């Protein structure tokens, strides 16, 4: 009886043969205490990924919540500035301006500290009646 052999073609990716590895039991005992380091590395990766996802999701929500929380503060600040500007205007710190137009191109401005004097000057120039008002931002 002849023996039948099975043959395989061995193709090596690396030009050398890998060494047989054996684990020393002493190394296993020493490495058992270092399981915390592996847990630390994995936990750091997980916390980093979760933190990044939470940051991307929560950042717009935090911005909206902060905008809602600061809205009363901003409105209060705008109202306070408006009241201070009105007080400064009516106490004469910011003068009232009377725009006098002498034609299409000729304009001059007169400044009055008090509103009633500015209104009186406008009525004098217009011949009485309700004074006209021009609104400008600057």
XYZ file of C-alpha atoms in Angstrom, residues 40-134:
95
model
C -7.355 53.725 31.173
C -6.438 53.852 27.483
C -9.794 52.496 26.341
C -11.680 54.733 28.752
C -9.758 57.765 27.503
C -10.637 56.926 23.915
C -14.299 56.344 24.729
C -14.525 59.522 26.818
C -12.836 61.491 24.040
C -15.195 60.233 21.338
C -18.292 60.669 23.502
C -17.111 64.118 24.599
C -16.605 65.191 20.991
C -20.066 63.981 19.999
C -21.634 65.682 23.006
C -19.738 68.880 22.188
C -20.981 68.918 18.597
C -24.545 68.237 19.671
C -24.592 70.405 22.783
C -22.762 73.478 21.452
C -25.749 74.828 19.482
C -28.071 74.029 22.369
C -25.801 75.845 24.811
C -25.658 78.848 22.474
C -29.453 78.994 22.231
C -29.913 78.596 25.990
C -27.349 81.318 26.719
C -29.009 83.618 24.184
C -32.365 83.078 25.882
C -30.845 83.610 29.326
C -29.059 86.818 28.321
C -32.022 88.278 26.396
C -33.505 90.018 29.474
C -30.067 91.394 30.343
C -29.574 92.691 26.811
C -33.051 94.221 26.683
C -32.498 95.836 30.068
C -29.189 97.254 28.872
C -30.769 98.650 25.694
C -33.614 100.206 27.692
C -31.172 101.703 30.209
C -29.106 103.242 27.410
C -32.279 104.618 25.785
C -33.421 106.184 29.070
C -29.975 107.696 29.662
C -29.929 109.157 26.153
C -33.394 110.652 26.643
C -32.357 112.133 29.983
C -29.214 113.573 28.429
C -31.244 115.022 25.559
C -33.944 116.611 27.735
C -31.516 117.980 30.326
C -29.559 119.754 27.617
C -26.393 117.657 27.653
C -27.110 116.616 24.068
C -28.327 119.676 22.153
C -31.388 119.821 19.913
C -30.542 120.683 16.328
C -32.646 122.930 14.117
C -31.977 122.345 10.426
C -32.475 125.528 8.436
C -32.615 125.054 4.657
C -32.191 128.197 2.572
C -32.788 126.515 -0.762
C -32.030 123.178 -2.341
C -28.316 123.111 -1.536
C -27.822 125.604 1.279
C -28.296 124.178 4.777
C -27.209 125.311 8.193
C -27.704 123.876 11.635
C -28.493 125.715 14.843
C -28.141 124.030 18.223
C -30.318 124.640 21.272
C -29.939 123.094 24.717
C -33.640 123.080 25.541
C -36.454 121.604 23.458
C -38.900 124.490 23.848
C -36.339 126.965 22.474
C -35.677 124.743 19.455
C -39.441 124.378 18.829
C -39.910 128.150 19.160
C -37.129 128.758 16.601
C -38.715 126.284 14.136
C -42.109 127.976 14.532
C -40.531 131.421 13.988
C -38.909 130.282 10.767
C -42.008 128.432 9.489
C -44.541 131.069 10.482
C -46.221 129.049 13.269
C -48.003 125.711 13.257
C -46.709 122.290 14.146
C -42.946 121.987 13.788
C -41.787 119.503 11.178
C -39.468 116.719 12.325
C -36.768 114.950 10.301
